[in-house]
């Protein structure tokens, strides 16, 4: 599927709360691992981070819980790049379980490319990473049919 990176995981027993559902915090844990896979796919992997001292920081996150995820579920997260500019990525994650026909949850996040020096600072993506981001961005048609969350995250153009 063009424009997406898929992460898969089982549900650990201690991730389940007293209601038998996935604890809120573990949606973020799973999403964080899904974003790590996106970083590796883009070339922002461990070797890149070590050689450049650059990484991604999450600066905004919205999660929408639409169906209960249970301990017996197998979970996959599809991550799409909605937009990107020289220093930022607007991404979306959809959480899926085989027993649920629709998305079990969704998240939108804004990621910032940061150089981790004595004082962290925003840094532009190298040209090869910027090109990979462009190839992963959803098409305008795919963006048009995508359901939006409760509040829109977008890159403000100056």
PDB file of C-alpha atoms in Angstrom:
ATOM      1  CA  UNK A   1       0.000   0.000   0.000  1.00  0.00           C
ATOM      2  CA  UNK A   2       1.601   3.288  -1.082  1.00  0.00           C
ATOM      3  CA  UNK A   3       2.270   5.983   1.472  1.00  0.00           C
ATOM      4  CA  UNK A   4       2.042   3.882   4.616  1.00  0.00           C
ATOM      5  CA  UNK A   5       4.221   1.958   7.025  1.00  0.00           C
ATOM      6  CA  UNK A   6       2.607  -0.845   9.033  1.00  0.00           C
ATOM      7  CA  UNK A   7       3.661  -1.878  12.551  1.00  0.00           C
ATOM      8  CA  UNK A   8       2.286  -5.045  14.194  1.00  0.00           C
ATOM      9  CA  UNK A   9       2.265  -6.160  17.825  1.00  0.00           C
ATOM     10  CA  UNK A  10       0.482  -8.361  20.315  1.00  0.00           C
ATOM     11  CA  UNK A  11      -1.038  -6.982  23.497  1.00  0.00           C
ATOM     12  CA  UNK A  12       0.935  -7.635  26.702  1.00  0.00           C
ATOM     13  CA  UNK A  13      -1.253  -8.724  29.652  1.00  0.00           C
ATOM     14  CA  UNK A  14      -0.112  -5.800  31.831  1.00  0.00           C
ATOM     15  CA  UNK A  15      -1.317  -3.346  29.155  1.00  0.00           C
ATOM     16  CA  UNK A  16      -4.931  -4.218  30.001  1.00  0.00           C
ATOM     17  CA  UNK A  17      -6.840  -2.166  32.585  1.00  0.00           C
ATOM     18  CA  UNK A  18      -9.489  -3.171  35.123  1.00  0.00           C
ATOM     19  CA  UNK A  19     -12.194  -2.866  32.412  1.00  0.00           C
ATOM     20  CA  UNK A  20     -10.487  -5.405  30.170  1.00  0.00           C
ATOM     21  CA  UNK A  21      -9.404  -2.740  27.658  1.00  0.00           C
ATOM     22  CA  UNK A  22      -6.050  -1.514  26.458  1.00  0.00           C
ATOM     23  CA  UNK A  23      -4.856   1.220  28.856  1.00  0.00           C
ATOM     24  CA  UNK A  24      -4.763   4.699  27.330  1.00  0.00           C
ATOM     25  CA  UNK A  25      -1.002   5.020  27.784  1.00  0.00           C
ATOM     26  CA  UNK A  26      -0.294   1.911  25.712  1.00  0.00           C
ATOM     27  CA  UNK A  27      -1.895   3.409  22.625  1.00  0.00           C
ATOM     28  CA  UNK A  28       0.946   5.930  22.858  1.00  0.00           C
ATOM     29  CA  UNK A  29       3.532   3.189  23.433  1.00  0.00           C
ATOM     30  CA  UNK A  30       2.373   1.277  20.362  1.00  0.00           C
ATOM     31  CA  UNK A  31       2.154   4.495  18.320  1.00  0.00           C
ATOM     32  CA  UNK A  32       5.686   5.416  19.388  1.00  0.00           C
ATOM     33  CA  UNK A  33       7.005   2.080  18.093  1.00  0.00           C
ATOM     34  CA  UNK A  34       5.041   2.595  14.875  1.00  0.00           C
ATOM     35  CA  UNK A  35       6.725   5.998  14.456  1.00  0.00           C
ATOM     36  CA  UNK A  36      10.108   4.324  15.068  1.00  0.00           C
ATOM     37  CA  UNK A  37       9.333   2.053  12.101  1.00  0.00           C
ATOM     38  CA  UNK A  38       8.512   5.113   9.991  1.00  0.00           C
ATOM     39  CA  UNK A  39      11.793   6.710  11.053  1.00  0.00           C
ATOM     40  CA  UNK A  40      13.696   3.573  10.002  1.00  0.00           C
ATOM     41  CA  UNK A  41      11.798   3.476   6.697  1.00  0.00           C
ATOM     42  CA  UNK A  42      12.741   7.107   6.026  1.00  0.00           C
ATOM     43  CA  UNK A  43      16.410   6.562   6.887  1.00  0.00           C
ATOM     44  CA  UNK A  44      16.183   8.313  10.271  1.00  0.00           C
ATOM     45  CA  UNK A  45      17.437   5.094  11.881  1.00  0.00           C
ATOM     46  CA  UNK A  46      19.944   4.513  14.705  1.00  0.00           C
ATOM     47  CA  UNK A  47      22.948   5.052  12.418  1.00  0.00           C
ATOM     48  CA  UNK A  48      21.481   8.358  11.185  1.00  0.00           C
ATOM     49  CA  UNK A  49      20.715   9.515  14.723  1.00  0.00           C
ATOM     50  CA  UNK A  50      24.225   8.627  15.888  1.00  0.00           C
ATOM     51  CA  UNK A  51      26.022  10.261  12.955  1.00  0.00           C
ATOM     52  CA  UNK A  52      23.909  13.444  12.800  1.00  0.00           C
ATOM     53  CA  UNK A  53      22.643  13.748  16.389  1.00  0.00           C
ATOM     54  CA  UNK A  54      19.241  14.469  14.806  1.00  0.00           C
ATOM     55  CA  UNK A  55      15.943  12.804  15.629  1.00  0.00           C
ATOM     56  CA  UNK A  56      12.205  13.442  15.666  1.00  0.00           C
ATOM     57  CA  UNK A  57      10.364  14.990  18.605  1.00  0.00           C
ATOM     58  CA  UNK A  58       6.596  14.708  18.958  1.00  0.00           C
ATOM     59  CA  UNK A  59       5.248  18.227  19.522  1.00  0.00           C
ATOM     60  CA  UNK A  60       1.504  17.590  19.243  1.00  0.00           C
ATOM     61  CA  UNK A  61      -0.648  14.481  19.491  1.00  0.00           C
ATOM     62  CA  UNK A  62      -4.386  13.801  19.253  1.00  0.00           C
ATOM     63  CA  UNK A  63      -5.812  10.320  19.903  1.00  0.00           C
ATOM     64  CA  UNK A  64      -9.356   9.241  19.122  1.00  0.00           C
ATOM     65  CA  UNK A  65     -10.629   6.028  20.730  1.00  0.00           C
ATOM     66  CA  UNK A  66     -13.456   4.522  18.686  1.00  0.00           C
ATOM     67  CA  UNK A  67     -13.557   0.819  19.677  1.00  0.00           C
ATOM     68  CA  UNK A  68     -12.281  -1.192  22.633  1.00  0.00           C
ATOM     69  CA  UNK A  69      -9.027  -3.063  22.140  1.00  0.00           C
ATOM     70  CA  UNK A  70      -8.912  -6.220  24.271  1.00  0.00           C
ATOM     71  CA  UNK A  71      -6.041  -8.310  25.572  1.00  0.00           C
ATOM     72  CA  UNK A  72      -6.708 -11.063  23.046  1.00  0.00           C
ATOM     73  CA  UNK A  73      -6.434  -8.688  20.074  1.00  0.00           C
ATOM     74  CA  UNK A  74      -3.620  -8.589  17.580  1.00  0.00           C
ATOM     75  CA  UNK A  75      -2.901  -4.950  16.800  1.00  0.00           C
ATOM     76  CA  UNK A  76      -1.570  -3.306  13.661  1.00  0.00           C
ATOM     77  CA  UNK A  77      -0.884   0.372  13.179  1.00  0.00           C
ATOM     78  CA  UNK A  78      -0.871   1.928   9.734  1.00  0.00           C
ATOM     79  CA  UNK A  79       1.072   5.180   9.654  1.00  0.00           C
ATOM     80  CA  UNK A  80       0.580   7.681   6.853  1.00  0.00           C
ATOM     81  CA  UNK A  81       2.395  10.905   6.083  1.00  0.00           C
ATOM     82  CA  UNK A  82      -0.280  13.568   5.627  1.00  0.00           C
ATOM     83  CA  UNK A  83       2.099  16.463   5.024  1.00  0.00           C
ATOM     84  CA  UNK A  84       5.721  17.470   5.496  1.00  0.00           C
ATOM     85  CA  UNK A  85       7.906  20.503   5.080  1.00  0.00           C
ATOM     86  CA  UNK A  86      11.610  21.199   5.598  1.00  0.00           C
ATOM     87  CA  UNK A  87      11.523  20.403   9.337  1.00  0.00           C
ATOM     88  CA  UNK A  88       8.129  18.902  10.224  1.00  0.00           C
ATOM     89  CA  UNK A  89       6.011  15.835   9.552  1.00  0.00           C
ATOM     90  CA  UNK A  90       2.236  15.660   9.991  1.00  0.00           C
ATOM     91  CA  UNK A  91       1.467  11.953  10.389  1.00  0.00           C
ATOM     92  CA  UNK A  92      -1.582   9.831  11.138  1.00  0.00           C
ATOM     93  CA  UNK A  93      -1.806   6.400  12.747  1.00  0.00           C
ATOM     94  CA  UNK A  94      -4.766   4.052  12.412  1.00  0.00           C
ATOM     95  CA  UNK A  95      -5.048   1.201  14.934  1.00  0.00           C
ATOM     96  CA  UNK A  96      -6.634  -1.993  13.584  1.00  0.00           C
ATOM     97  CA  UNK A  97      -7.684  -5.347  15.078  1.00  0.00           C
ATOM     98  CA  UNK A  98      -8.893  -8.259  12.918  1.00  0.00           C
ATOM     99  CA  UNK A  99     -12.114  -8.643  14.962  1.00  0.00           C
ATOM    100  CA  UNK A 100     -13.149  -4.999  14.324  1.00  0.00           C
ATOM    101  CA  UNK A 101     -14.223  -3.944  10.828  1.00  0.00           C
ATOM    102  CA  UNK A 102     -13.398  -0.263  11.350  1.00  0.00           C
ATOM    103  CA  UNK A 103     -10.431   1.522  12.853  1.00  0.00           C
ATOM    104  CA  UNK A 104     -10.204   0.842  16.615  1.00  0.00           C
ATOM    105  CA  UNK A 105      -8.438   4.157  17.244  1.00  0.00           C
ATOM    106  CA  UNK A 106      -6.642   6.878  15.361  1.00  0.00           C
ATOM    107  CA  UNK A 107      -3.967   9.398  16.169  1.00  0.00           C
ATOM    108  CA  UNK A 108      -2.632  12.487  14.465  1.00  0.00           C
ATOM    109  CA  UNK A 109       0.758  13.817  15.395  1.00  0.00           C
ATOM    110  CA  UNK A 110       3.146  16.567  14.511  1.00  0.00           C
ATOM    111  CA  UNK A 111       6.813  15.561  14.490  1.00  0.00           C
ATOM    112  CA  UNK A 112       9.724  17.981  14.498  1.00  0.00           C
ATOM    113  CA  UNK A 113      13.247  17.224  13.198  1.00  0.00           C
ATOM    114  CA  UNK A 114      15.647  18.263  15.961  1.00  0.00           C
ATOM    115  CA  UNK A 115      19.422  18.371  16.289  1.00  0.00           C
ATOM    116  CA  UNK A 116      20.281  17.234  19.811  1.00  0.00           C
ATOM    117  CA  UNK A 117      23.177  19.418  20.826  1.00  0.00           C
ATOM    118  CA  UNK A 118      23.839  21.100  24.144  1.00  0.00           C
ATOM    119  CA  UNK A 119      20.790  23.188  23.300  1.00  0.00           C
ATOM    120  CA  UNK A 120      18.433  21.207  20.998  1.00  0.00           C
ATOM    121  CA  UNK A 121      17.506  23.097  17.838  1.00  0.00           C
ATOM    122  CA  UNK A 122      15.201  22.517  14.900  1.00  0.00           C
ATOM    123  CA  UNK A 123      17.015  21.255  11.807  1.00  0.00           C
ATOM    124  CA  UNK A 124      16.051  20.847   8.163  1.00  0.00           C
ATOM    125  CA  UNK A 125      15.777  17.332   6.791  1.00  0.00           C
ATOM    126  CA  UNK A 126      18.646  16.258   4.539  1.00  0.00           C
ATOM    127  CA  UNK A 127      17.613  16.210   0.848  1.00  0.00           C
ATOM    128  CA  UNK A 128      17.404  12.394   0.642  1.00  0.00           C
ATOM    129  CA  UNK A 129      15.060  12.240   3.659  1.00  0.00           C
ATOM    130  CA  UNK A 130      12.937  15.087   2.241  1.00  0.00           C
ATOM    131  CA  UNK A 131      12.596  13.150  -1.041  1.00  0.00           C
ATOM    132  CA  UNK A 132      11.510   9.996   0.818  1.00  0.00           C
ATOM    133  CA  UNK A 133       8.936  12.026   2.752  1.00  0.00           C
ATOM    134  CA  UNK A 134       7.520  13.385  -0.506  1.00  0.00           C
ATOM    135  CA  UNK A 135       7.124   9.867  -1.918  1.00  0.00           C
ATOM    136  CA  UNK A 136       5.314   8.702   1.249  1.00  0.00           C
ATOM    137  CA  UNK A 137       2.864  11.603   1.447  1.00  0.00           C
ATOM    138  CA  UNK A 138      -0.724  10.635   0.782  1.00  0.00           C
ATOM    139  CA  UNK A 139      -2.151  11.853  -2.491  1.00  0.00           C
ATOM    140  CA  UNK A 140      -4.656  14.733  -2.448  1.00  0.00           C
ATOM    141  CA  UNK A 141      -7.406  12.215  -3.322  1.00  0.00           C
ATOM    142  CA  UNK A 142      -6.472   9.989  -0.368  1.00  0.00           C
ATOM    143  CA  UNK A 143      -6.346  13.022   1.934  1.00  0.00           C
ATOM    144  CA  UNK A 144      -9.792  14.145   0.759  1.00  0.00           C
ATOM    145  CA  UNK A 145     -11.462  10.877   1.794  1.00  0.00           C
ATOM    146  CA  UNK A 146      -9.610  10.608   5.104  1.00  0.00           C
ATOM    147  CA  UNK A 147     -11.824  11.210   8.131  1.00  0.00           C
ATOM    148  CA  UNK A 148     -10.628  14.079  10.284  1.00  0.00           C
ATOM    149  CA  UNK A 149     -10.437  14.049  14.059  1.00  0.00           C
ATOM    150  CA  UNK A 150     -12.032  16.487  16.459  1.00  0.00           C
ATOM    151  CA  UNK A 151      -9.530  19.260  15.770  1.00  0.00           C
ATOM    152  CA  UNK A 152      -7.393  19.638  12.692  1.00  0.00           C
ATOM    153  CA  UNK A 153      -3.610  19.512  12.917  1.00  0.00           C
ATOM    154  CA  UNK A 154      -1.954  21.159   9.963  1.00  0.00           C
ATOM    155  CA  UNK A 155       1.313  22.745   8.949  1.00  0.00           C
ATOM    156  CA  UNK A 156       0.962  26.525   8.897  1.00  0.00           C
ATOM    157  CA  UNK A 157       2.651  27.927   5.797  1.00  0.00           C
ATOM    158  CA  UNK A 158       4.386  31.259   6.225  1.00  0.00           C
TER     159      UNK A 158
END
